[in-house]
Coordinates of C-alpha atoms in Angstrom, one line a residue:
X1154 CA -19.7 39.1 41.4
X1155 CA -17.3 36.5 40.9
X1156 CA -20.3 34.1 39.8
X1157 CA -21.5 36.7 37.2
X1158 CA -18.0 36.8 36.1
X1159 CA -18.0 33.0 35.6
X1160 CA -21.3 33.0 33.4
X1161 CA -20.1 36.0 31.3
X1162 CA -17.1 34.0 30.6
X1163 CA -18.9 30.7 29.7
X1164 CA -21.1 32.2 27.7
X1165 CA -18.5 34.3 25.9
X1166 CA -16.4 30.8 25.6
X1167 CA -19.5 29.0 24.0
X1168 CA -20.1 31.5 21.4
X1169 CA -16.7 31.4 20.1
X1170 CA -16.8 27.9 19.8
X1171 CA -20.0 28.0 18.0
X1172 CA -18.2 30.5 15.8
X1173 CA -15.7 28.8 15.3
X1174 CA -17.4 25.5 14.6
X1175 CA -19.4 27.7 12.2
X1176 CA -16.1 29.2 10.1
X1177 CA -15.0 25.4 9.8
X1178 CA -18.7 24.5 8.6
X1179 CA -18.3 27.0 5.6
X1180 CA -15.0 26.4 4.9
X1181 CA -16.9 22.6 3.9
X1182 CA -18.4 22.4 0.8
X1183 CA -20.4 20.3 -0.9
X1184 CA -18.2 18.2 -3.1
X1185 CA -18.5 14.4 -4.9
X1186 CA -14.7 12.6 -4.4
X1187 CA -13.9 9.8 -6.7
X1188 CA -11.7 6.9 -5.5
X1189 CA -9.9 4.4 -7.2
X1190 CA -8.9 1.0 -6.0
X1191 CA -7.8 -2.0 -7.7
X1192 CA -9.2 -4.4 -5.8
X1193 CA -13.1 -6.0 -5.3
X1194 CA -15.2 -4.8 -2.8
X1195 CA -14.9 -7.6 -0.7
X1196 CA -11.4 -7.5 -0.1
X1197 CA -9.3 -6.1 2.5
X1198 CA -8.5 -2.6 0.5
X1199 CA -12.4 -2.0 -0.5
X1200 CA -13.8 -2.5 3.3
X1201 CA -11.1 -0.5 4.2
X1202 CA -12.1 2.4 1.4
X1203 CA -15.6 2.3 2.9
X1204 CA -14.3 2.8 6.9
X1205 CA -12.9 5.7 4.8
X1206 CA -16.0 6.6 2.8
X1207 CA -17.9 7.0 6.0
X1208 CA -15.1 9.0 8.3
X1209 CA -15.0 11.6 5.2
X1210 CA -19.0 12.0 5.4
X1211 CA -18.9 12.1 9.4
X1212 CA -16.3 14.3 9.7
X1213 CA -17.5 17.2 7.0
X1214 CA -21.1 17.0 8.1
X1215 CA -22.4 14.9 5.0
X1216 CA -21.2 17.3 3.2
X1217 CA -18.2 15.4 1.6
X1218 CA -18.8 12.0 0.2
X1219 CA -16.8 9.5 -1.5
X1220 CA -17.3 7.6 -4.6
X1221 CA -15.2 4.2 -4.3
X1222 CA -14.8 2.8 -7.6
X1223 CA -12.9 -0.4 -7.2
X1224 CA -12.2 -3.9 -9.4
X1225 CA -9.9 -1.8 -11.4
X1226 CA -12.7 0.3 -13.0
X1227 CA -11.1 3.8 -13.4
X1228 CA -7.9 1.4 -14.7
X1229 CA -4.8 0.2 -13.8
X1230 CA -2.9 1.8 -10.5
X1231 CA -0.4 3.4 -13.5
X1232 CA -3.6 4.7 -15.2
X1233 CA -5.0 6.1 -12.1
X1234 CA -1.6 8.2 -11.0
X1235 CA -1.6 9.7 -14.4
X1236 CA -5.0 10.7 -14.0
X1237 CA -4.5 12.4 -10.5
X1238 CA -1.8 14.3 -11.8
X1239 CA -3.6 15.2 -14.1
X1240 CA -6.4 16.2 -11.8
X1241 CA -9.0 14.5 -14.1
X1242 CA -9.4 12.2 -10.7
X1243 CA -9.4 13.1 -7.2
X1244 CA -8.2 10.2 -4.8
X1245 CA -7.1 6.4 -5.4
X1246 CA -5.3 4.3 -3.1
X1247 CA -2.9 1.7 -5.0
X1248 CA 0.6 0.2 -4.8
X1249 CA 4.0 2.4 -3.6
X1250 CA 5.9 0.1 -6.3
X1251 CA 4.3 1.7 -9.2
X1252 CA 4.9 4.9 -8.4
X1253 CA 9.0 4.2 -8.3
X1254 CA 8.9 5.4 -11.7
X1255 CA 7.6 8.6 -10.9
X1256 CA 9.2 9.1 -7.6
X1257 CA 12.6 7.2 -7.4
X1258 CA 12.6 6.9 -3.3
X1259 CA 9.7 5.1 -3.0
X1260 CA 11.6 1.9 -4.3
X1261 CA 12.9 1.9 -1.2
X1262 CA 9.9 0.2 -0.1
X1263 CA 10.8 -2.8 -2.5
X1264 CA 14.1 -3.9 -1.4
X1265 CA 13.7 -7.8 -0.5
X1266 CA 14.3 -8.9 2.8
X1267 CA 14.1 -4.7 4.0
X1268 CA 11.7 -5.8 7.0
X1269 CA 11.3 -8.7 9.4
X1270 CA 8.2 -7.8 11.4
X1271 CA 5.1 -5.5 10.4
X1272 CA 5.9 -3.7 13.5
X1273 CA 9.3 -2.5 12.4
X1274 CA 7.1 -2.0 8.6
X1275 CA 4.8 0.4 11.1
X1276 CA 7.6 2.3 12.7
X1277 CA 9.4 3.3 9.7
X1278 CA 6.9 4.2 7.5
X1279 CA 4.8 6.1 10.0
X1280 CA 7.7 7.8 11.0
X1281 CA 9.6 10.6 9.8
X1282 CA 11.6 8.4 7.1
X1283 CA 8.2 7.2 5.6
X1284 CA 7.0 11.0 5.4
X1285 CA 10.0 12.1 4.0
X1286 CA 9.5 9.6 0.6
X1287 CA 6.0 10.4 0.4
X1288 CA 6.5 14.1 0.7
X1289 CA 8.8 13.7 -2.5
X1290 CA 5.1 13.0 -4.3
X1291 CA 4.3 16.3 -3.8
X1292 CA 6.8 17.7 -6.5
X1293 CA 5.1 14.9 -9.3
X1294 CA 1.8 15.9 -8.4
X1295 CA 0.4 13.9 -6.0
X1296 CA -0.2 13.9 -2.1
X1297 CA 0.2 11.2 -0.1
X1298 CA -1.7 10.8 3.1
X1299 CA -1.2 7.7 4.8
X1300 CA 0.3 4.2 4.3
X1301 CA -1.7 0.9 4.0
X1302 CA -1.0 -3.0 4.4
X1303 CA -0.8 -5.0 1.6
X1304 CA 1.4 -7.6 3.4
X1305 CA 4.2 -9.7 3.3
X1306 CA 4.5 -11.1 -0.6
X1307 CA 4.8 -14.7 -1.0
X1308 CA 5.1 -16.5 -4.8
X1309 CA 2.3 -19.2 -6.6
X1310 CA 2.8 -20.9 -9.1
X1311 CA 1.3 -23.5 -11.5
X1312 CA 4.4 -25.1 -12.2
X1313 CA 6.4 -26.8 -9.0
X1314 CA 6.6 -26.0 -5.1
X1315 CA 9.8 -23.5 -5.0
X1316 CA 11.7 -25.1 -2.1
X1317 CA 15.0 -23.4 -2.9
X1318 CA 16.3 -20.5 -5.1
X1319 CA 16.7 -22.9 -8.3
X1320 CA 12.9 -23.6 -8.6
X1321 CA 12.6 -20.1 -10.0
X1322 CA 14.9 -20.9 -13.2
X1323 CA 12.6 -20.5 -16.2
X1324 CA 9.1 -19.7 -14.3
X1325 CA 7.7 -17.0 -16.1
X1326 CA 6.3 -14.5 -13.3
X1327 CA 5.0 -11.7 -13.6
X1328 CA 5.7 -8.8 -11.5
X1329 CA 4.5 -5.1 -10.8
X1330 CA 5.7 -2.6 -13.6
X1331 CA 8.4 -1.8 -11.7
X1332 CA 12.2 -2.2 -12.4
X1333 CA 13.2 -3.5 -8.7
X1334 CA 10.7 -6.4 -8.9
X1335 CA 12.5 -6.9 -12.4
X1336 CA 15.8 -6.8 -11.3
X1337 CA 15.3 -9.1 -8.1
X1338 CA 13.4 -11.7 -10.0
X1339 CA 15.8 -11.7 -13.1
X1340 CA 18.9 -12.3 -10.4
X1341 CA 17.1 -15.1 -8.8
X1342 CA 16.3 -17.1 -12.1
X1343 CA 12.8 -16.5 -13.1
X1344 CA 11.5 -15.0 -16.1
X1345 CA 9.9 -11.8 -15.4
X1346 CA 7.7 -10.0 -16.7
X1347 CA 5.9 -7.3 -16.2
X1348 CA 1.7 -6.6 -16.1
X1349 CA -1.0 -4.5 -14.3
X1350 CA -2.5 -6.5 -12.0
X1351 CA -6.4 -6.0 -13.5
X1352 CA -4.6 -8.3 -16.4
X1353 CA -2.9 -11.1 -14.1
X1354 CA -5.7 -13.5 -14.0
X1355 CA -6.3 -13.4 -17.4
X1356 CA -2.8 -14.2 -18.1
X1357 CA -2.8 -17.2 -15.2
X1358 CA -5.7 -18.9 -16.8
X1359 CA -4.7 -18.8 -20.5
X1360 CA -1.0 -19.9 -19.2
X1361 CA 0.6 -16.7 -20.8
X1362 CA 2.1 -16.4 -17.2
X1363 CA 3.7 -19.6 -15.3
X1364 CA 3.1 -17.7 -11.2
X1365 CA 2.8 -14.2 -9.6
X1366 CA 3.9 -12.9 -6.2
X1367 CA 1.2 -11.1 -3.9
X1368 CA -0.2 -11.4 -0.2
X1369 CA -2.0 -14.0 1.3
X1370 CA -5.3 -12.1 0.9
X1371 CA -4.8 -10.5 -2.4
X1372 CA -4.1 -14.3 -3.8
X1373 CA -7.7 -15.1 -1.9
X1374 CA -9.8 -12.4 -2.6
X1375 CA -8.7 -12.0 -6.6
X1376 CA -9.2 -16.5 -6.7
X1377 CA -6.0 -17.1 -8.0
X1378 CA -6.0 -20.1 -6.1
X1379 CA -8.4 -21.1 -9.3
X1380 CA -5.9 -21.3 -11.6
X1381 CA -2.2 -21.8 -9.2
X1382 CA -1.7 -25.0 -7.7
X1383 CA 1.7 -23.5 -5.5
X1384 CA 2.1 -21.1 -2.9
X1385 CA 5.6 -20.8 -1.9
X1386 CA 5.9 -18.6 1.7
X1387 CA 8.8 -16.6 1.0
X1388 CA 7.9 -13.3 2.5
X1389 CA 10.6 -11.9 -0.1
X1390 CA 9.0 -7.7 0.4
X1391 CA 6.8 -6.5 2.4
X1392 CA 4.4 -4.7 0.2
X1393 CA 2.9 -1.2 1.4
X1394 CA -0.5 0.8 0.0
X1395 CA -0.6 4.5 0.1
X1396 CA -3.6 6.8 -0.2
X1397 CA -2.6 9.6 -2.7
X1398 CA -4.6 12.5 -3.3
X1399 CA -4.1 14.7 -6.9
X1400 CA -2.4 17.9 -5.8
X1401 CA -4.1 19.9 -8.8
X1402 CA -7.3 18.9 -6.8
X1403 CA -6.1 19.0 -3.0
X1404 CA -4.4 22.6 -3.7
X1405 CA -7.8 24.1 -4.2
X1406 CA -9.2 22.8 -0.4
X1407 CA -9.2 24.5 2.7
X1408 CA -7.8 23.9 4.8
X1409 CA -10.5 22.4 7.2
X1410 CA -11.3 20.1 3.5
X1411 CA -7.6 18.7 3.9
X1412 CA -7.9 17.9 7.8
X1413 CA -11.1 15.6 6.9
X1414 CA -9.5 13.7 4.5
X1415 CA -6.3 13.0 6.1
X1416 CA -7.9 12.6 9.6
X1417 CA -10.4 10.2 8.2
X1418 CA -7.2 8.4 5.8
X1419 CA -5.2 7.5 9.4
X1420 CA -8.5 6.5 11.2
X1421 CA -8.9 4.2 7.3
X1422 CA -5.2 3.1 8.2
X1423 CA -5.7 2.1 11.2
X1424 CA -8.7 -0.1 11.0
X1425 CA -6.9 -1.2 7.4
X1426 CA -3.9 -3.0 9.2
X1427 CA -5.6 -4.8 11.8
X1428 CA -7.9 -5.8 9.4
X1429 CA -5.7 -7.2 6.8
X1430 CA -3.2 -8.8 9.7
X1431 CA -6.7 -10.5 10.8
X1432 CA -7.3 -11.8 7.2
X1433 CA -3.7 -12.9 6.2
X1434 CA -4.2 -16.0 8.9
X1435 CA -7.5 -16.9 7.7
X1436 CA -6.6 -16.3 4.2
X1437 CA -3.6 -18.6 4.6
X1438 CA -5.9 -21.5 5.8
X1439 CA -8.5 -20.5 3.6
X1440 CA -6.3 -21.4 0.6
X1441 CA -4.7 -24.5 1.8
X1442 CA -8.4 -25.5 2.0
X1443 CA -9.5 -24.7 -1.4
X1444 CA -6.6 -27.5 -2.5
X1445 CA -3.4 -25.3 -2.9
X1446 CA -0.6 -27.3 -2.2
X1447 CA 1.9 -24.8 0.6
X1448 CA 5.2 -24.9 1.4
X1449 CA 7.8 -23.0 3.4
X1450 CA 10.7 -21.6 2.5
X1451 CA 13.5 -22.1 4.8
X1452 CA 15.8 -20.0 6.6
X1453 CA 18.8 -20.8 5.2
X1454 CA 17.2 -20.4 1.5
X1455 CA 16.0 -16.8 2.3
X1456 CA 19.3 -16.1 3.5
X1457 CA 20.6 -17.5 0.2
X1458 CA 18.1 -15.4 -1.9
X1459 CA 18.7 -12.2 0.1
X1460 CA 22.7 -13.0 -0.5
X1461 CA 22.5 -13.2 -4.1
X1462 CA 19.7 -9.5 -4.5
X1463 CA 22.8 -7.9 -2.8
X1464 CA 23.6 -6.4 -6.0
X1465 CA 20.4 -5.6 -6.4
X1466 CA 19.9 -4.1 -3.1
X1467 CA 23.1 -1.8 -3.8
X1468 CA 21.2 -0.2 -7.3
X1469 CA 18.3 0.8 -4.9
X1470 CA 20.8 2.0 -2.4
X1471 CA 22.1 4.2 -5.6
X1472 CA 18.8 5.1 -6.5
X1473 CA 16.9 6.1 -3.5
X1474 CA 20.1 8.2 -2.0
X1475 CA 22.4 7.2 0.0
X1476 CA 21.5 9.5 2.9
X1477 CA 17.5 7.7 2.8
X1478 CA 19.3 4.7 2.5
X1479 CA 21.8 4.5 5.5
X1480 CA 19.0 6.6 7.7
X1481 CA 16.4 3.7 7.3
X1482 CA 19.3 0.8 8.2
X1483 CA 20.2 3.1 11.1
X1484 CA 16.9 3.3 12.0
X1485 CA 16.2 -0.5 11.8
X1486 CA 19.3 -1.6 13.4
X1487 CA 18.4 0.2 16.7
X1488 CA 14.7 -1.0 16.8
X1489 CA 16.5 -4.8 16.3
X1490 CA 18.9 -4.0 19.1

């Protein structure tokens, strides 16, 4: 008896799993997802889009599947927001400092000097201070899923090594359309100014621009060490991507649609940092071999240049809200403790 209550049981169990499974199936549809990424396909951020790519077609059956448009194709990360607000694109990953002019809290990701480790970068944007900016998207028109690695930002140049805080005086250097990276460059003596990034090299090679401040691998994979002669390692910000989805679009999912893209954007996240903490120490060795001449900046002149942003660092204070603000110090302090 009590085996023929076992099988009953069992058998009951597996059919409401294959239900189950079967409801989730249908609640998949068939459906053609454009990304947009800035980057080549060879870099860090389009091997990453592809471990991505093929979680999002494992994970819905094949039914889901991913077009990755990269090299800046669909436009500038600027361009690409509007368009997911718009909902005349689906998904992109880009930079968090463009988007401070849409969502004021995220500049809180470019103070200088905000992190010391990646590991600290991990905690607090995986955590609940990191969800709590990106859930701010939501009320612009965008959904973010995860966080990416861009890295550590260091400056080139074609003009001198910059050894100390006075090397900067009269570089022109561009910057992210942001008004932090404005701001903090402006107090330290360079002459900002301000371009997508599918325009930077361009503006390297014909001069129009003196130096530009990225990670290792983002100076390797887009060649700039073709037309800089300097790379200064300043690790001034550490420089976070986020996946962002167009609400317009993710509002008409189901539910069991939402769950495959973000469960396939933290798997994505996860190979994404390893992968680009991997590169950055090739990359770094890479240039120096391709004839880029590499200095270090001290600790006594990062202390100097994070002295004089503090006013800067006070306007993002202002800006983000002083609550964010204090909780992510808080937050910091006890992980340094």
């Amino acid at each position: 008896m009590k085996m023929l209550r076992r099988t009953v049981l069992a058998t009951l169990s597996a059919a409401t799993l294959v239900a189950s499974m079967g409801a989730i199936a249908q609640d998949i549809k068939p459906r053609l997802i454009r990304f947009g990424y800035g980057l080549n396909e060879q870099s860090n951020q389009g091997r990453a889009v592809k471990v991505f790519a093929d979680e999002v077609e494992k994970l819905s059956g094949g039914k889901m599947k991913i077009r990755a448009v990269g090299a800046a194709a669909l436009g500038p990360d600027t361009q690409m927001q509007q368009a997911l607000i718009g909902g005349a694109q689906e998904m992109m990953v880009g930079s968090t400092a463009t988007l401070v002019g849409i969502t004021k809290e995220m500049a809180l990701w470019d103070t200088p000097f905000l992190f010391n480790s990646a590991k600290e970068a991990d905690a607090v944007l995986d955590g609940p201070i990191g969800q709590k900016v990106m859930d701010k998207l939501q009320e612009k028109g965008l959904v973010g899923l995860v966080y990416w690695e861009n890295g550590f930002r260091n400056l080139t140049n074609s003009q001198r090594p910059v050894a100390k805080m006075e090397d900067l005086n009269g570089i022109k250097l561009r910057v992210m359309q942001n008004p932090v990276y404005l701001d903090a460059f402006k107090t330290l003596g360079a002459n900002a100014i301000p371009l997508p990034f599918s325009e930077l090299f361009s503006a390297l090679e014909t001069k129009t621009v003196d130096g530009q401040e990225n990670p290792y691998n983002t100076i390797l994979s887009s060649k700039f060490y073709e037309v800089q002669k300097y790379l200064s390692v300043t690790n001034h910000v550490y420089s976070p991507w986020i996946v962002l989805v167009s609400k317009k679009w993710w509002d008409q999912l189901s539910k069991a649609e939402q769950k495959v893209l973000l469960d396939a954007a933290k798997v994505s996240r996860e190979f994404e940092r390893k992968d680009t903490r991997a590169e950055a120490g090739r990359a770094l060795t890479d240039l120096k071999g391709k004839g880029m001449q590499i200095n270090e900046l001290s600790p006594a002149e990062s202390a100097r240049m994070r002295d004089k942003l503090t006013k800067v660092n006070a306007l993002i204070a202002a800006n983000v809200g002083m609550d964010l603000w204090n909780e992510t110090k808080t937050s910091l302090d006890k992980m340094r403790k």
